[in-house]
PDB file of C-alpha atoms in Angstrom:
ATOM      1  CA  TYR A  21      89.546  98.999 112.011  1.00 77.00           C
ATOM      2  CA  LEU A  22      86.402  96.377 113.073  1.00 87.00           C
ATOM      3  CA  ALA A  23      83.551  97.350 111.386  1.00 91.00           C
ATOM      4  CA  ALA A  24      79.703  95.629 112.360  1.00 95.00           C
ATOM      5  CA  LEU A  25      76.267  96.478 110.179  1.00 96.00           C
ATOM      6  CA  TYR A  26      73.300  96.811 112.422  1.00 96.00           C
ATOM      7  CA  LEU A  27      70.141  96.501 110.568  1.00 96.00           C
ATOM      8  CA  PRO A  28      66.218  95.860 111.147  1.00 94.00           C
ATOM      9  CA  GLN A  29      66.310  92.539 109.018  1.00 94.00           C
ATOM     10  CA  LYS A  30      69.342  90.528 108.467  1.00 92.00           C
ATOM     11  CA  SER A  31      70.208  90.683 104.769  1.00 92.00           C
ATOM     12  CA  THR A  32      73.347  89.083 102.830  1.00 90.00           C
ATOM     13  CA  THR A  33      73.347  90.925  99.627  1.00 95.00           C
ATOM     14  CA  PRO A  34      73.816  94.694  99.139  1.00 96.00           C
ATOM     15  CA  ASP A  35      70.605  95.178  97.099  1.00 96.00           C
ATOM     16  CA  ALA A  36      68.728  94.219 100.015  1.00 96.00           C
ATOM     17  CA  ILE A  37      70.340  96.253 102.740  1.00 97.00           C
ATOM     18  CA  TYR A  38      69.789  99.053 100.886  1.00 96.00           C
ATOM     19  CA  ALA A  39      66.512  98.722 100.003  1.00 96.00           C
ATOM     20  CA  GLN A  40      65.207  97.916 104.070  1.00 95.00           C
ATOM     21  CA  ASP A  41      63.651 101.022 105.338  1.00 92.00           C
ATOM     22  CA  GLY A  42      64.317 102.011 109.364  1.00 95.00           C
ATOM     23  CA  PRO A  43      67.206 102.672 111.059  1.00 97.00           C
ATOM     24  CA  LYS A  44      70.511 101.182 110.556  1.00 98.00           C
ATOM     25  CA  ARG A  45      73.859 101.680 111.763  1.00 98.00           C
ATOM     26  CA  LEU A  46      77.712 101.149 110.566  1.00 97.00           C
ATOM     27  CA  GLU A  47      80.148 100.666 112.962  1.00 96.00           C
ATOM     28  CA  LEU A  48      84.186 101.440 113.149  1.00 91.00           C
ATOM     29  CA  ARG A  49      86.549 100.824 115.670  1.00 90.00           C
ATOM     30  CA  ILE A  50      89.647 101.726 115.188  1.00 84.00           C
ATOM     31  CA  THR A  51      91.593  98.701 116.241  1.00 82.00           C
ATOM     32  CA  ILE A  52      95.124  99.440 114.745  1.00 73.00           C
ATOM     33  CA  PRO A  53      97.954 100.201 116.891  1.00 63.00           C
ATOM     34  CA  LEU A  54      98.764 103.421 115.779  1.00 57.00           C
ATOM     35  CA  VAL A  55     102.498 105.163 116.326  1.00 54.00           C
ATOM     36  CA  LYS A  56     100.620 108.472 115.833  1.00 59.00           C
ATOM     37  CA  ASP A  57      97.005 109.115 116.310  1.00 60.00           C
ATOM     38  CA  VAL A  58      95.330 109.479 111.775  1.00 66.00           C
ATOM     39  CA  SER A  59      93.970 112.400 110.529  1.00 74.00           C
ATOM     40  CA  THR A  60      90.578 111.803 109.399  1.00 80.00           C
ATOM     41  CA  GLN A  61      91.222 113.394 106.406  1.00 81.00           C
ATOM     42  CA  GLU A  62      92.403 110.018 105.156  1.00 82.00           C
ATOM     43  CA  PHE A  63      89.087 108.469 105.947  1.00 82.00           C
ATOM     44  CA  VAL A  64      87.575 111.300 104.395  1.00 88.00           C
ATOM     45  CA  LYS A  65      89.503 110.386 101.081  1.00 89.00           C
ATOM     46  CA  ALA A  66      88.066 106.570 101.137  1.00 87.00           C
ATOM     47  CA  ILE A  67      84.817 107.787 101.214  1.00 90.00           C
ATOM     48  CA  ASN A  68      85.480 109.812  98.288  1.00 93.00           C
ATOM     49  CA  LYS A  69      87.476 107.208  96.405  1.00 94.00           C
ATOM     50  CA  GLY A  70      84.746 104.750  97.523  1.00 94.00           C
ATOM     51  CA  VAL A  71      81.605 106.569  96.601  1.00 96.00           C
ATOM     52  CA  GLY A  72      83.452 107.303  93.088  1.00 96.00           C
ATOM     53  CA  ARG A  73      84.003 103.682  92.277  1.00 96.00           C
ATOM     54  CA  ASN A  74      80.941 102.610  93.285  1.00 97.00           C
ATOM     55  CA  CYS A  75      78.245 104.996  92.679  1.00 97.00           C
ATOM     56  CA  THR A  76      76.901 106.405  89.563  1.00 96.00           C
ATOM     57  CA  GLU A  77      77.155 109.585  87.722  1.00 97.00           C
ATOM     58  CA  ALA A  78      73.648 109.860  88.820  1.00 97.00           C
ATOM     59  CA  GLU A  79      73.704 108.809  92.036  1.00 97.00           C
ATOM     60  CA  LYS A  80      77.185 110.835  92.715  1.00 97.00           C
ATOM     61  CA  ALA A  81      75.547 114.105  91.609  1.00 97.00           C
ATOM     62  CA  ALA A  82      72.870 113.510  93.635  1.00 98.00           C
ATOM     63  CA  VAL A  83      74.110 113.013  97.014  1.00 97.00           C
ATOM     64  CA  ALA A  84      77.549 114.927  96.292  1.00 96.00           C
ATOM     65  CA  GLU A  85      76.818 118.197  98.556  1.00 97.00           C
ATOM     66  CA  ARG A  86      75.815 115.694 101.377  1.00 97.00           C
ATOM     67  CA  VAL A  87      78.813 113.709 100.607  1.00 96.00           C
ATOM     68  CA  LYS A  88      80.831 116.891 101.293  1.00 95.00           C
ATOM     69  CA  ALA A  89      78.678 118.146 104.476  1.00 96.00           C
ATOM     70  CA  PHE A  90      79.319 114.480 105.645  1.00 94.00           C
ATOM     71  CA  ASN A  91      83.092 115.203 105.282  1.00 93.00           C
ATOM     72  CA  ASP A  92      83.010 118.272 106.403  1.00 93.00           C
ATOM     73  CA  ALA A  93      81.802 116.865 109.934  1.00 94.00           C
ATOM     74  CA  ILE A  94      84.529 114.449 109.925  1.00 90.00           C
ATOM     75  CA  THR A  95      87.234 116.572 109.479  1.00 90.00           C
ATOM     76  CA  GLU A  96      85.489 118.711 112.286  1.00 91.00           C
ATOM     77  CA  VAL A  97      86.599 115.167 114.216  1.00 89.00           C
ATOM     78  CA  GLY A  98      90.541 116.438 113.596  1.00 85.00           C
ATOM     79  CA  ARG A  99      91.936 113.119 114.148  1.00 82.00           C
ATOM     80  CA  VAL A 100      90.984 109.524 115.476  1.00 84.00           C
ATOM     81  CA  LYS A 101      93.337 107.153 117.374  1.00 83.00           C
ATOM     82  CA  LYS A 102      92.652 103.184 118.318  1.00 84.00           C
ATOM     83  CA  GLY A 103      90.017 102.589 120.382  1.00 89.00           C
ATOM     84  CA  ASP A 104      87.387 105.255 118.598  1.00 91.00           C
ATOM     85  CA  LEU A 105      84.279 104.335 117.843  1.00 95.00           C
ATOM     86  CA  LEU A 106      82.843 105.475 115.227  1.00 94.00           C
ATOM     87  CA  ARG A 107      78.932 105.433 114.162  1.00 97.00           C
ATOM     88  CA  ILE A 108      77.275 106.421 111.309  1.00 97.00           C
ATOM     89  CA  ASP A 109      73.367 105.777 111.596  1.00 98.00           C
ATOM     90  CA  TYR A 110      70.284 106.055 109.369  1.00 98.00           C
ATOM     91  CA  LEU A 111      68.227 107.388 111.744  1.00 97.00           C
ATOM     92  CA  PRO A 112      65.104 108.884 109.074  1.00 95.00           C
ATOM     93  CA  ALA A 113      63.151 110.072 112.855  1.00 95.00           C
ATOM     94  CA  GLN A 114      66.112 112.222 113.357  1.00 94.00           C
ATOM     95  CA  GLY A 115      66.691 113.351 109.856  1.00 94.00           C
ATOM     96  CA  GLY A 116      68.711 111.168 108.400  1.00 97.00           C
ATOM     97  CA  THR A 117      72.535 110.131 108.729  1.00 98.00           C
ATOM     98  CA  VAL A 118      74.163 111.008 111.969  1.00 97.00           C
ATOM     99  CA  LEU A 119      77.812 110.558 112.628  1.00 96.00           C
ATOM    100  CA  SER A 120      79.126 110.072 115.999  1.00 97.00           C
ATOM    101  CA  VAL A 121      83.163 109.510 117.250  1.00 95.00           C
ATOM    102  CA  ASN A 122      83.006 108.215 121.129  1.00 96.00           C
ATOM    103  CA  GLY A 123      79.173 108.777 121.547  1.00 96.00           C
ATOM    104  CA  LYS A 124      79.422 112.616 120.779  1.00 97.00           C
ATOM    105  CA  THR A 125      77.675 113.614 117.379  1.00 96.00           C
ATOM    106  CA  TRP A 126      79.779 115.481 114.862  1.00 94.00           C
ATOM    107  CA  GLY A 127      77.871 117.742 112.400  1.00 93.00           C
ATOM    108  CA  LYS A 128      74.129 117.969 111.478  1.00 95.00           C
ATOM    109  CA  PRO A 129      71.791 114.945 110.252  1.00 97.00           C
ATOM    110  CA  ILE A 130      72.618 114.088 106.672  1.00 97.00           C
ATOM    111  CA  ALA A 131      69.236 113.453 104.913  1.00 97.00           C
ATOM    112  CA  GLY A 132      67.731 111.377 102.118  1.00 96.00           C
ATOM    113  CA  GLN A 133      68.228 107.370 102.821  1.00 96.00           C
ATOM    114  CA  ASP A 134      70.198 107.744  99.332  1.00 97.00           C
ATOM    115  CA  PHE A 135      73.155 109.568 101.103  1.00 97.00           C
ATOM    116  CA  PHE A 136      73.410 106.529 103.107  1.00 98.00           C
ATOM    117  CA  THR A 137      73.397 103.993 100.770  1.00 97.00           C
ATOM    118  CA  ALA A 138      75.890 105.871  98.785  1.00 97.00           C
ATOM    119  CA  PHE A 139      77.917 106.057 102.170  1.00 96.00           C
ATOM    120  CA  LEU A 140      77.286 102.167 102.700  1.00 96.00           C
ATOM    121  CA  LYS A 141      78.371 101.590  99.180  1.00 97.00           C
ATOM    122  CA  VAL A 142      81.834 102.479  99.783  1.00 95.00           C
ATOM    123  CA  PHE A 143      82.263  99.527 102.059  1.00 94.00           C
ATOM    124  CA  LEU A 144      79.145  97.289 100.320  1.00 96.00           C
ATOM    125  CA  GLY A 145      80.045  98.219  96.190  1.00 96.00           C
ATOM    126  CA  ASP A 146      81.123  95.871  93.797  1.00 95.00           C
ATOM    127  CA  LYS A 147      84.481  97.797  94.407  1.00 95.00           C
ATOM    128  CA  PRO A 148      84.812  98.024  98.120  1.00 92.00           C
ATOM    129  CA  THR A 149      87.720  99.414 100.064  1.00 85.00           C
ATOM    130  CA  ASP A 150      88.335  96.196 101.656  1.00 89.00           C
ATOM    131  CA  ALA A 151      86.582  92.756 100.158  1.00 91.00           C
ATOM    132  CA  LYS A 152      87.428  90.701 103.013  1.00 92.00           C
ATOM    133  CA  LEU A 153      85.064  93.206 104.957  1.00 91.00           C
ATOM    134  CA  ARG A 154      82.857  93.393 102.730  1.00 94.00           C
ATOM    135  CA  ALA A 155      82.314  89.514 102.588  1.00 94.00           C
ATOM    136  CA  GLY A 156      81.921  89.743 106.665  1.00 93.00           C
ATOM    137  CA  LEU A 157      79.935  92.532 106.347  1.00 94.00           C
ATOM    138  CA  LEU A 158      77.031  90.697 104.453  1.00 94.00           C
ATOM    139  CA  GLY A 159      77.916  87.552 106.486  1.00 91.00           C
ATOM    140  CA  GLN A 160      79.037  85.559 103.707  1.00 87.00           C
ATOM    141  CA  PRO A 161      81.724  82.475 104.463  1.00 75.00           C
ATOM    142  CA  GLY A 162      85.478  82.846 104.260  1.00 62.00           C
ATOM    143  CA  ALA A 163      85.136  86.559 105.705  1.00 53.00           C
TER     144      ALA A 163
END
């Protein structure tokens, strides 16, 4: 997939990104020419693994129920295919993190900037899902 991170201000370190107030967006476009559609369960597994590897025990405990609610929303989507666009928006004015796929919103807003930060740590944490993707999202050379 391709990924883009939209922020109120450009930042090149994870901590500076996590600390920013205001709306933020992580956008993922499925680009792999898939033989068949991919179950969103794969995405759920990656989120759980990434949160587990990149968040402290206290952070994991604080967001556990909200991660489950977000995973439930993703699971409702069912399958994704090449060309699909996933947007994960942190919109404080709308109540938190909002998931949309191809413009359709799934689930209810997930409250708290701490949840969105935990989600971003999957991609930007010390043990990201993809180190090259992390570098690209941070605007680092060689990405």
